[in-house]
Amino acid sequence: MWDTIIVQPFTNILLGITLGVNNFGIAIILFTLLIKLVTYPLTARQIKQTRAMTELQNSPRYKKMVEKYKDNREKLAEEQMKLYREAKVNPAGSCLPTLIQFPIILGLYQSIIKVMAATPLELLNLERMIYPFLDSSKILPVQNHFLWMDLGQPERLVVAGIPIPVLTILVVLTTWLQGKVVAPPSGGANDQAAAMSKSMNLYMPLFMGWISFTLASGLALYFLASNVATIIQYSIQGTTDWSKILPFIKPKPAVLPASTLPAAVLEVPDDEPIPEPQKPEPKPSARAAVKQQRPPQKRKKK
Amino acid sequence: MKKHFGLIFMLVLAALVLGGCAMGPRADGTPGVSADETAAYVSYQQYVYKIDAATGTEVWRYPQNASAQIAFYAPPLLADGKLYVGDLANRFQRLSAENGNVDWIFSEAKGWFEAKAATDGTYIIAPNLDRNVYCLTVDGNLLWTYSSEFGFLAEPVVVEDKVYISSMDHHLVALDIATGDVLWKTKLNGALVSAPYYDTENGALYVGSMGKVLTAVDRQSGEILWEFNNNGELSSVWATPVMFGGSVVFSDESGKIFGLNPADGSVNWALDAGGNVTAGILPLESSFVIVREDGTLTVYNMSDRAPVWTRTIDGQVYSTPILAGDKIFIGVKGNVLLQAYDLNGNLVWSFTPGR
C-alpha cells in the first residue's frame, strides 16, 4: 500500500528525471527541488502559522493572560483556546503541514535508496517497480557516480592521501545554518520553544552529519539539496534572520513588523494593566538547599 | 544534558531507523552457494559457512565472530582446496576450504564484491562494484584491472587464455587473461547481470540481459550471431543459459522456458514454469531442474519436458541449484538457508545457521 502510493511513483519520477538528464546526482537534486515546489503551499502555510503564533504569544494580551492564570492551568488553557479562536490561529497549524510533509520526505528517502540498488536482488525489485511506459532496459542500472562520489557508498574525497568527508561537512554546516537562520524569533512567553529550538540546532547537525557519514552519499546529497532549498525558500518568504550568524546585519525584531493578526486581539483591554515580567528567583544550589533544610549544628569546642 | 535526553533519544532512534539498525553495509542479497561432493559453502549475511554434504551440519564459519561491517553474498569460488570469496567490506580473501583459516586478504578495491570469482588455476578474476575487474595471482597480488562505466555483478568465464565478462554497462567483453588487454567488446541490448555460457561445439557465447534479449556472440570476434527476443515478448534474463539436448535452454523472468537452436536462435521448444524464474536451469542426466522464485522445485524430462516430480521449498529461490555428487543443493532466502535433495526429489537435509 505504502509502496504503491508513495514509493513507487516517487521511484518512477526519480528514474524518469534520471533518464532525462542522464545523471543520477543531478536527478536527486532536481527531484528534491520538485518535492519542495510541490510541498511549497504546505510550507508557506506552516511559515504563516508559526509567524502568527509567535506574534500572538509575544502580545501583551497573551503575556497578561499567562501571568493572570499561572496557578490555574485549566483556566489558562481555556483562555488560550479562546484567544486562538478570536485571532483565527490554529495552534496545530504550524505542525500539521510538517506532519503531512513527513510521509513525502520518507517516501523520497526510500525511493532514493531503492534506485541505488546494488545487489542483483535489489536490482530485480527495482525493475519490478518501474512502470511499463518507462523502458527499464534503458534506465537500469542507474549510474551511481556523480562528481567524485559513488552515490551508493559513503562519500570521502581523498586529498593528499587523507579521506575527507566533504559532503558530510556540507550537510552539517547547512543543517546548522538552516536551524540558525530559519528558526522563528521568540519572546518571553515562548521560552520553552526557544530552548527546544536551541537544542535542535545543536543536535540536529550532529545527527545529520552522522547519517551522512555512514550511509550512502546519495542520501547525503539529498540532505544537502534539501537544506539549501529550505534556506532559499524561507529567504524568499522573508522569514530568515541572517543577523544570527552575520553580526553586521541588523537583527529582526522579536515580533514581526507586518502583523497578520487584528490589533484588537494583541492589545490588552484598557482597564487591565500590562504585567511586568517577574524576575525568576535565583535557584539555590543543591548544597545550599540541603544546608537550608538541616538544623543549625553547634560547633564542638575543643 | 539531562533535559535534552528526550531529544537525543529521539534523534538516535531516528538514526537507527534510517540506518536500518546497522552500521555495516546495507544490502538485501541472496545466499551464494558453491559445492563439491564433500561439502557445500554458503555466503550469506555476516558469514561464509562450510556445511557437511552428507549430514548438513556446520563444519566451520568465517569469520568466527560476526562484524556489522562485513557481509557476504558472492558465491565462494572453490579451487585446489582453497575458497576465494569477496565481501561487502570491499575485501577479497582466500580461505582454507579445510578449516576456514585466512591465507590472505586483498583490500585495494573500493566497492563491494558480489559476483563469484573465476580462475584458470593461475589467475583469479574478481569482479567488483567499483567498476573494476581485478586480476590477482593465487597469492593475492594484483596483476591488472579492467575498468568499465558500471560495476560488475556476473561471474567471469575463463576459457583457455581468455576471460569473458558480462558488464552492467551493456557490453560483453573478452580480455587476455595474462595482461587484461581488451580483445573485443560488444555492445548488447541492456545490462548483463549473469555470466555467458560458452558453447565449445559452436564456439559461441550465449548471454541474456535486462534488455529482454538473449544473444549469441562469436567467441573469437565478438560478432553478434543472432538475437532472440520472442517477438518482443521476452522479459529480462537473470541467469546463465545452459545447453542440453541440442538446444540453448534458458528462462526469462516471467518463467517462460525456451530451448533454442544454437545455429540460428529459432525456437526448438518452449514451456511455462508457471511463475517467476530468476535462477538458472540445472541439467541432470536425462532431466532438468527448474526452481521458481516462490520456491517451487520441479524436475522435467529432457525428452518430452513432462514434469517428473515437484517439491515446495519454504522460502524464495533466486540462485541456480547446484549438482555435486548425488545431491542437488539449493540456496534459500527464507526460514532455511540451504537444502539438499537427492535425485529422486527426497529432501536429504535442511541447514539453518545456529547463533
XYZ file of C-alpha atoms in Angstrom:
657
model
C 0.000 0.000 0.000
C 2.707 2.479 1.120
C 4.965 1.351 -1.705
C 2.197 1.610 -4.312
C 1.012 5.071 -3.283
C 4.253 6.771 -2.306
C 7.478 4.885 -3.011
C 6.667 3.507 -6.467
C 5.525 6.815 -8.013
C 8.473 8.616 -6.418
C 10.893 5.971 -7.696
C 9.487 6.271 -11.215
C 9.646 10.076 -11.183
C 13.235 9.880 -9.959
C 14.101 7.356 -12.676
C 12.286 9.451 -15.289
C 14.346 12.510 -14.328
C 17.498 10.382 -14.353
C 16.651 9.193 -17.853
C 16.072 12.800 -18.931
C 19.226 14.367 -17.501
C 21.336 11.193 -17.712
C 22.839 11.864 -14.288
C 21.584 10.403 -11.023
C 23.225 13.067 -8.843
C 21.522 15.885 -10.730
C 18.286 13.861 -10.712
C 18.394 13.687 -6.889
C 18.866 17.462 -6.699
C 16.093 18.165 -9.229
C 13.736 15.724 -7.554
C 14.374 17.315 -4.157
C 13.604 20.734 -5.645
C 10.481 19.344 -7.301
C 9.252 17.951 -3.981
C 9.996 21.300 -2.328
C 7.983 23.018 -5.040
C 5.042 20.649 -4.704
C 5.003 20.990 -0.908
C 5.501 24.768 -1.085
C 1.846 25.615 -0.232
C 2.166 23.493 2.900
C 5.458 25.074 3.866
C 4.109 28.570 3.208
C 1.107 27.820 5.398
C 3.395 26.468 8.098
C 5.536 29.614 7.992
C 2.438 31.808 8.182
C 1.005 29.886 11.106
C 4.289 29.840 13.001
C 4.653 33.554 12.461
C 1.094 34.267 13.680
C 1.602 32.014 16.672
C 4.873 33.727 17.627
C 3.250 37.107 17.254
C 0.325 36.085 19.386
C 2.484 34.590 22.115
C 4.539 37.766 22.292
C 1.494 40.014 22.508
C 0.781 41.923 25.754
C -2.600 40.260 25.983
C -1.163 36.762 25.867
C 1.526 37.629 28.429
C -1.044 39.085 30.738
C -3.221 36.042 30.409
C -0.342 33.707 31.232
C 0.555 35.798 34.271
C -3.042 36.030 35.444
C -3.786 32.310 35.260
C -0.347 30.979 36.102
C -1.786 28.985 39.027
C -4.795 27.670 37.129
C -3.705 25.612 34.180
C -7.202 24.606 33.150
C -8.421 28.164 33.007
C -5.262 29.220 31.198
C -5.817 26.554 28.549
C -9.428 27.634 28.178
C -8.458 31.282 27.761
C -5.690 30.410 25.343
C -8.102 28.498 23.165
C -10.493 31.425 23.278
C -7.723 33.753 22.152
C -6.637 31.395 19.379
C -10.212 31.259 18.102
C -10.539 35.018 18.263
C -7.245 35.503 16.378
C -8.150 32.678 13.989
C -4.892 30.942 14.749
C -4.746 27.168 14.807
C -2.272 26.027 17.486
C -1.662 22.829 15.471
C -1.454 24.822 12.264
C 2.315 25.037 12.286
C 2.922 21.329 12.813
C 0.145 19.920 10.638
C 1.870 20.817 7.340
C 5.064 19.268 8.743
C 3.175 16.080 9.529
C 1.764 15.998 6.005
C 5.233 16.546 4.560
C 6.769 13.783 6.647
C 5.475 10.834 4.532
C 6.644 12.666 1.419
C 10.143 13.080 2.831
C 10.198 9.452 3.971
C 8.979 8.321 0.529
C 11.675 10.372 -1.156
C 14.310 8.846 1.111
C 13.081 5.327 0.383
C 12.887 5.886 -3.360
C 16.488 7.147 -3.440
C 17.559 4.012 -1.534
C 15.640 1.821 -3.993
C 17.130 3.456 -7.091
C 20.645 2.929 -5.726
C 20.117 -0.855 -5.993
C 23.485 -2.529 -5.521
C 22.715 -6.235 -5.416
C 21.017 -8.408 -8.052
C 18.037 -8.845 -5.748
C 17.684 -5.089 -5.224
C 18.013 -4.568 -8.966
C 15.320 -7.175 -9.595
C 12.984 -5.497 -7.113
C 13.695 -2.108 -8.669
C 12.989 -3.415 -12.164
C 9.620 -4.673 -10.976
C 8.725 -1.235 -9.608
C 9.216 0.521 -12.932
C 6.027 1.499 -14.750
C 5.643 -0.134 -18.196
C 5.856 3.200 -20.042
C 9.436 3.671 -18.809
C 11.880 1.400 -20.626
C 13.735 -0.348 -17.798
C 16.411 -1.652 -20.149
C 17.438 1.929 -20.945
C 17.280 3.169 -17.336
C 18.934 0.327 -15.448
C 21.377 0.208 -13.923
C 21.496 3.785 -12.734
C 24.917 5.380 -12.941
C 25.835 5.974 -9.293
C 28.868 8.124 -9.996
C 28.470 11.869 -9.554
C 31.458 14.224 -9.378
C 33.948 12.380 -7.142
C 31.237 10.369 -5.385
C 29.838 6.886 -5.670
C 26.286 7.707 -4.608
C 25.765 4.163 -3.352
C 28.678 4.410 -0.899
C 29.552 6.791 1.960
C 31.429 9.745 0.456
C 35.102 10.584 1.073
C 37.262 12.884 -1.032
C 40.860 11.785 -0.835
C 43.166 14.794 -0.689
C 46.878 14.053 -0.332
C 46.030 10.562 0.866
C 43.607 11.822 3.526
C 39.938 10.857 3.095
C 37.817 13.941 3.793
C 34.032 13.596 4.164
C 33.251 16.793 2.229
C 29.553 16.066 1.793
C 29.157 15.295 5.497
C 30.796 18.604 6.397
C 28.481 20.456 3.993
C 25.428 18.684 5.414
C 26.456 19.596 8.989
C 27.085 23.226 8.008
C 23.831 23.676 6.087
C 21.778 21.924 8.786
C 23.271 24.249 11.385
C 22.763 27.240 9.100
C 19.181 26.255 8.444
C 18.493 25.890 12.167
C 20.076 29.255 12.878
C 18.559 31.467 10.218
C 15.219 29.775 9.736
C 14.194 29.442 13.423
C 11.382 31.909 14.200
C 12.072 34.810 16.564
C 10.806 34.150 20.056
C 9.932 36.196 23.054
C 9.495 35.622 26.760
C 6.312 33.581 26.566
C 7.893 31.302 24.014
C 10.995 30.461 26.014
C 10.291 26.756 26.055
C 10.027 26.660 22.269
C 13.214 28.707 22.001
C 15.053 26.301 24.305
C 13.825 23.376 22.237
C 14.877 25.118 19.054
C 18.322 25.793 20.560
C 18.736 22.122 21.461
C 17.667 21.083 17.981
C 20.201 23.456 16.464
C 22.878 21.760 18.496
C 21.977 18.100 17.997
C 20.372 18.088 14.553
C 23.578 18.933 12.609
C 25.429 16.204 14.516
C 22.677 13.718 13.793
C 22.519 14.597 10.102
C 26.302 14.532 9.933
C 26.440 11.073 11.409
C 23.804 9.785 8.981
C 25.647 11.360 6.034
C 28.977 9.986 7.208
C 27.773 6.406 7.494
C 25.087 5.947 4.820
C 25.160 6.144 1.022
C 26.233 9.558 -0.247
C 23.130 9.776 -2.475
C 21.207 10.434 0.727
C 23.721 13.000 1.919
C 23.317 14.743 -1.436
C 19.571 14.796 -0.872
C 20.024 16.233 2.653
C 22.318 18.924 1.280
C 19.967 19.849 -1.577
C 17.022 19.865 0.814
C 18.803 22.123 3.350
C 19.863 24.608 0.691
C 16.375 24.611 -0.852
C 14.780 25.213 2.572
C 17.064 28.152 3.323
C 16.300 29.659 -0.090
C 12.574 29.020 0.363
C 12.486 30.763 3.764
C 14.625 33.611 2.426
C 12.117 34.189 -0.370
C 9.339 34.254 2.255
C 11.359 36.802 4.209
C 11.461 34.731 7.372
C 15.182 34.135 7.699
C 17.252 36.036 10.219
C 20.839 36.248 8.972
C 21.840 38.503 11.872
C 22.161 35.357 13.988
C 25.263 34.361 12.061
C 26.261 37.627 10.392
C 26.707 40.248 13.140
C 26.863 43.176 10.711
C 23.241 42.583 9.684
C 20.572 44.363 11.713
C 18.672 41.824 13.833
C 14.992 41.293 13.243
C 12.564 42.411 15.956
C 11.131 39.729 18.204
C 7.645 40.494 16.983
C 7.497 40.632 13.228
C 6.682 44.082 11.878
C 3.934 43.256 9.441
C 1.277 41.929 11.773
C -1.035 39.323 10.348
C -3.368 39.496 13.330
C -6.056 42.050 14.166
C -4.702 44.701 16.554
C -7.578 44.196 18.977
C -6.521 40.626 19.563
C -2.972 41.598 20.504
C -3.750 44.521 22.777
C -4.594 44.376 26.463
C -8.010 45.777 27.294
C -7.715 49.366 28.666
C -8.900 48.520 32.156
C -6.189 45.908 32.745
C -2.571 46.864 33.413
C 0.206 45.161 31.469
C 2.057 42.904 33.870
C 5.754 43.343 34.431
C 7.548 40.146 33.698
C 8.539 38.610 37.002
C 12.190 38.009 37.618
C 12.708 34.379 38.499
C 14.188 33.874 41.927
C 17.720 32.541 41.739
C 17.663 28.839 42.335
C 19.664 27.750 45.358
C 22.386 25.288 44.616
C 21.834 21.720 45.722
C 24.334 22.090 48.549
C 22.720 25.343 49.688
C 19.289 23.714 49.609
C 20.478 20.857 51.813
C 22.100 23.361 54.141
C 18.857 25.256 54.432
C 16.953 22.115 55.375
C 19.426 20.994 58.043
C 19.036 22.332 61.557
C 21.962 24.518 62.602
C 24.690 22.449 64.204
C 26.713 23.579 67.100
C 30.444 23.566 66.734
C 32.216 21.283 69.086
C 34.568 23.033 71.333
C 37.958 21.520 71.621
C 22.286 17.256 29.195
C 19.529 15.697 31.299
C 16.827 17.949 29.894
C 17.936 17.131 26.346
C 17.754 13.404 26.947
C 14.393 13.041 25.195
C 15.614 14.885 22.132
C 18.865 12.920 21.960
C 16.919 9.687 22.376
C 14.576 10.602 19.503
C 17.486 11.513 17.213
C 19.364 8.297 17.980
C 16.172 6.332 17.361
C 15.630 8.116 14.044
C 19.241 7.443 13.091
C 18.831 3.750 13.811
C 15.618 3.592 11.782
C 17.181 5.418 8.829
C 20.337 3.360 9.063
C 18.416 0.100 9.165
C 19.754 -0.534 12.692
C 23.114 -1.420 11.196
C 26.358 0.433 10.769
C 27.648 -2.018 8.225
C 26.754 -2.428 4.569
C 23.035 -2.151 3.954
C 22.114 -4.594 1.229
C 19.479 -7.160 0.519
C 21.084 -10.202 -1.026
C 20.562 -13.876 -1.592
C 22.677 -16.846 -0.457
C 25.699 -17.521 -2.665
C 26.323 -21.269 -2.918
C 29.192 -23.473 -4.106
C 29.609 -27.168 -3.520
C 31.677 -30.262 -4.153
C 30.990 -33.870 -3.242
C 32.013 -33.436 0.375
C 30.771 -30.004 1.346
C 28.650 -27.017 0.439
C 29.819 -23.441 1.021
C 27.330 -20.658 1.525
C 27.900 -16.905 1.741
C 25.090 -15.168 3.498
C 24.910 -12.012 5.543
C 27.755 -11.969 8.068
C 29.288 -15.373 7.422
C 30.624 -17.896 4.959
C 29.560 -21.366 6.093
C 31.038 -24.757 5.302
C 28.349 -27.421 5.555
C 28.971 -31.150 5.518
C 27.357 -32.538 2.352
C 26.440 -35.836 3.969
C 24.882 -34.594 7.182
C 24.010 -30.939 6.607
C 25.876 -29.870 9.751
C 28.068 -26.800 10.015
C 31.789 -27.573 9.784
C 33.049 -24.012 10.228
C 32.040 -20.440 9.654
C 34.103 -17.431 8.673
C 34.675 -15.088 10.395
C 34.261 -16.732 13.759
C 32.869 -13.555 15.268
C 30.365 -11.584 13.224
C 31.081 -7.980 12.406
C 28.411 -5.468 11.447
C 30.911 -4.052 8.941
C 31.116 -7.254 6.896
C 28.555 -9.122 4.807
C 28.915 -11.866 2.210
C 26.642 -12.558 -0.766
C 29.095 -13.574 -3.513
C 29.177 -17.349 -4.069
C 32.604 -18.646 -2.974
C 34.934 -19.988 -5.641
C 36.339 -23.388 -4.706
C 39.673 -24.274 -6.353
C 42.530 -26.534 -5.253
C 41.361 -26.787 -1.663
C 41.008 -23.012 -1.362
C 37.976 -20.802 -1.133
C 38.063 -17.384 -2.804
C 35.330 -15.052 -1.669
C 34.684 -11.312 -1.646
C 32.564 -9.337 0.767
C 30.674 -6.061 1.138
C 33.525 -4.561 3.139
C 35.384 -4.247 -0.201
C 37.708 -7.145 0.657
C 38.547 -10.286 -1.303
C 40.020 -13.165 0.655
C 41.385 -16.651 0.266
C 40.411 -19.183 2.905
C 41.422 -22.731 3.524
C 38.475 -24.900 2.489
C 39.579 -27.350 5.149
C 39.303 -25.127 8.214
C 38.300 -21.634 7.082
C 41.619 -20.048 8.070
C 42.537 -16.896 6.152
C 45.512 -17.123 3.799
C 45.377 -13.541 2.575
C 43.060 -10.578 2.135
C 43.109 -8.239 -0.852
C 41.740 -4.880 0.238
C 42.528 -2.445 -2.570
C 39.037 -2.473 -4.065
C 36.694 0.410 -3.353
C 33.394 -1.357 -3.854
C 31.505 -4.481 -2.913
C 32.354 -7.937 -4.212
C 29.032 -9.524 -5.164
C 29.952 -11.751 -8.091
C 31.597 -15.134 -7.903
C 35.250 -15.044 -8.932
C 36.724 -17.275 -11.660
C 40.107 -18.919 -12.109
C 42.160 -20.903 -14.586
C 44.413 -22.173 -11.798
C 46.949 -19.364 -12.249
C 44.904 -16.181 -12.222
C 41.953 -15.176 -10.067
C 39.446 -12.864 -11.750
C 37.350 -10.962 -9.221
C 34.674 -8.515 -10.457
C 33.701 -5.629 -8.200
C 31.013 -2.968 -7.947
C 33.656 -0.212 -8.019
C 33.592 -0.598 -11.833
C 36.751 -2.703 -11.867
C 37.556 -6.313 -12.525
C 40.630 -7.329 -10.535
C 43.065 -9.977 -11.704
C 45.090 -11.433 -8.837
C 47.636 -14.173 -8.565
C 46.660 -17.116 -6.393
C 48.828 -15.466 -3.729
C 46.687 -12.345 -3.729
C 48.945 -9.997 -5.709
C 47.237 -7.617 -8.108
C 48.230 -8.129 -11.747
C 45.846 -5.919 -13.676
C 42.448 -4.272 -13.541
C 39.846 -3.758 -16.222
C 37.624 -0.698 -15.760
C 34.151 -0.028 -17.011
C 31.461 2.624 -16.560
C 29.422 0.398 -14.235
C 30.036 -2.238 -11.612
C 30.084 -5.972 -12.258
C 27.576 -8.467 -10.863
C 28.275 -11.502 -13.066
C 30.813 -14.293 -12.717
C 33.521 -14.169 -15.418
C 34.051 -17.144 -17.706
C 37.598 -18.334 -18.296
C 38.311 -20.302 -21.473
C 41.934 -21.109 -22.249
C 43.811 -17.791 -22.224
C 40.751 -15.566 -22.369
C 38.282 -14.246 -19.878
C 34.749 -13.245 -20.890
C 32.946 -10.766 -18.689
C 29.345 -9.609 -18.677
C 29.233 -5.955 -17.786
C 26.439 -3.824 -16.404
C 27.427 -1.209 -18.994
C 25.637 -3.407 -21.620
C 28.880 -4.858 -23.010
C 30.214 -8.360 -23.277
C 33.981 -8.136 -23.094
C 36.805 -10.531 -23.943
C 40.135 -9.940 -22.198
C 43.534 -11.533 -22.387
C 43.803 -13.265 -19.026
C 47.545 -12.666 -18.653
C 47.568 -8.952 -19.470
C 43.986 -7.717 -19.182
C 44.115 -6.361 -22.738
C 40.724 -5.980 -24.366
C 40.392 -8.438 -27.243
C 36.909 -7.366 -28.210
C 33.972 -5.557 -26.674
C 30.438 -5.966 -27.989
C 27.510 -3.764 -27.036
C 24.338 -5.708 -26.313
C 20.806 -4.661 -25.512
C 20.608 -3.968 -21.772
C 22.688 -4.566 -18.649
C 24.253 -8.007 -18.318
C 23.761 -9.431 -14.837
C 24.697 -13.058 -15.490
C 27.660 -14.891 -16.987
C 27.681 -16.011 -20.624
C 27.523 -19.721 -21.445
C 30.402 -20.973 -23.563
C 29.379 -23.465 -26.265
C 32.518 -25.450 -27.077
C 30.942 -27.106 -30.091
C 29.812 -23.954 -31.903
C 32.419 -21.580 -30.496
C 29.683 -19.221 -29.363
C 28.788 -17.426 -26.159
C 25.129 -17.113 -25.151
C 24.132 -14.393 -22.755
C 20.838 -12.933 -21.578
C 20.285 -9.357 -20.492
C 17.981 -6.946 -18.715
C 17.302 -5.650 -22.210
C 14.966 -8.656 -22.690
C 17.104 -10.337 -25.329
C 19.201 -13.490 -25.465
C 22.219 -13.025 -27.698
C 24.688 -15.413 -29.326
C 28.154 -13.926 -29.822
C 31.103 -15.365 -31.719
C 33.772 -16.047 -29.123
C 36.703 -15.187 -31.389
C 35.488 -11.956 -32.945
C 32.729 -10.752 -30.606
C 30.357 -10.531 -33.567
C 26.672 -10.960 -32.789
C 25.489 -14.219 -34.398
C 21.806 -13.965 -33.584
C 19.395 -12.440 -31.083
C 16.202 -13.828 -29.607
C 13.512 -11.655 -28.007
C 10.450 -13.850 -28.601
C 8.930 -11.209 -30.882
C 9.278 -8.580 -28.178
C 7.558 -10.758 -25.561
C 10.676 -11.828 -23.649
C 11.242 -10.423 -20.155
C 14.636 -9.920 -18.506
C 17.048 -12.843 -18.346
C 18.749 -13.103 -14.943
C 20.650 -16.378 -15.191
C 23.204 -18.051 -17.439
C 21.734 -20.260 -20.221
C 22.744 -23.918 -20.457
C 22.956 -26.413 -23.306
C 21.422 -29.855 -23.415
C 19.569 -31.984 -25.936
C 20.943 -29.845 -28.775
C 19.264 -26.661 -27.512
C 20.320 -23.482 -25.760
C 17.995 -23.510 -22.750
C 17.136 -20.540 -20.577
C 14.304 -18.948 -18.670
C 13.120 -15.378 -18.712
C 11.950 -13.612 -15.574
C 8.285 -14.409 -16.229
C 9.034 -18.140 -16.196
C 8.898 -18.904 -19.934
C 11.482 -21.581 -20.678
C 12.900 -21.779 -24.186
C 15.024 -24.341 -25.992
C 16.650 -22.543 -28.940
C 18.504 -23.848 -31.950
C 22.147 -22.825 -31.348
C 22.684 -22.286 -35.080
C 20.125 -19.557 -35.636
C 18.204 -18.939 -32.408
C 14.960 -20.414 -33.683
C 12.673 -21.979 -31.053
C 13.014 -25.758 -30.721
C 10.602 -25.937 -27.818
C 9.083 -23.803 -25.054
C 7.331 -24.416 -21.758
C 5.858 -22.321 -18.991
C 7.168 -22.781 -15.439
C 4.021 -21.132 -14.100
C 5.739 -18.422 -12.086
C 8.720 -16.066 -11.990
C 12.108 -17.671 -12.539
C 15.373 -15.823 -11.878
C 17.533 -18.877 -11.149
C 19.247 -20.784 -13.899
C 18.281 -24.234 -15.149
C 20.212 -27.238 -13.891
C 20.593 -30.111 -16.398
C 20.802 -33.638 -14.971
C 21.439 -36.843 -16.902
C 18.042 -37.211 -18.566
C 16.093 -34.431 -16.895
C 16.459 -30.820 -15.868
C 15.615 -28.793 -12.761
C 13.720 -25.520 -12.654
C 13.205 -23.602 -9.402
C 10.664 -20.840 -9.396
C 11.208 -17.771 -7.291
C 8.369 -18.841 -4.972
C 10.291 -21.997 -4.070
C 8.540 -24.490 -6.379
C 11.153 -27.012 -7.450
C 10.254 -29.126 -10.490
C 12.214 -31.733 -12.417
C 11.241 -32.204 -16.071
C 12.074 -34.977 -18.503
C 14.526 -33.866 -21.155
C 12.821 -35.880 -23.865
C 9.233 -34.655 -23.594
C 9.530 -31.849 -20.990
C 6.929 -33.582 -18.822
C 7.228 -32.871 -15.081
C 8.721 -35.778 -13.128
C 8.396 -34.505 -9.567
C 7.696 -31.234 -7.774
C 8.641 -30.089 -4.287
C 7.874 -26.900 -2.405
C 10.690 -25.101 -0.653
C 9.882 -22.948 2.375
C 11.364 -19.696 1.102
C 12.318 -17.868 -2.060
C 14.922 -19.069 -4.515
C 16.893 -16.712 -6.754
C 20.070 -18.666 -7.449
C 20.742 -21.639 -9.692
C 20.669 -25.071 -7.996
C 23.993 -26.890 -7.893
C 24.614 -30.559 -8.548
C 27.515 -32.046 -6.578
C 27.903 -35.776 -6.121
C 24.446 -37.246 -5.844
C 22.779 -34.179 -4.363
C 21.129 -31.007 -5.562
C 21.948 -28.012 -3.355
C 19.582 -25.051 -3.279
C 20.258 -21.737 -1.534
C 17.081 -20.413 0.058
C 16.081 -16.978 1.242
C 13.663 -17.855 3.984
C 13.459 -19.914 7.128
C 16.269 -22.199 5.989
C 19.500 -21.247 4.252
C 20.373 -24.353 2.260
C 18.561 -27.534 1.291
C 19.929 -30.744 -0.204
C 17.754 -33.078 -2.292
C 18.633 -36.433 -3.759
C 17.998 -37.061 -7.437
C 14.630 -38.641 -6.684
C 13.358 -35.485 -5.048
C 13.781 -36.561 -1.431
C 14.865 -33.845 0.955
C 18.124 -35.075 2.493
C 18.637 -32.206 4.904
C 17.979 -28.531 5.550
C 20.532 -26.217 7.030
C 19.622 -23.285 9.237
C 22.569 -21.459 10.811
C 22.755 -21.504 14.582
C 23.719 -18.468 16.592
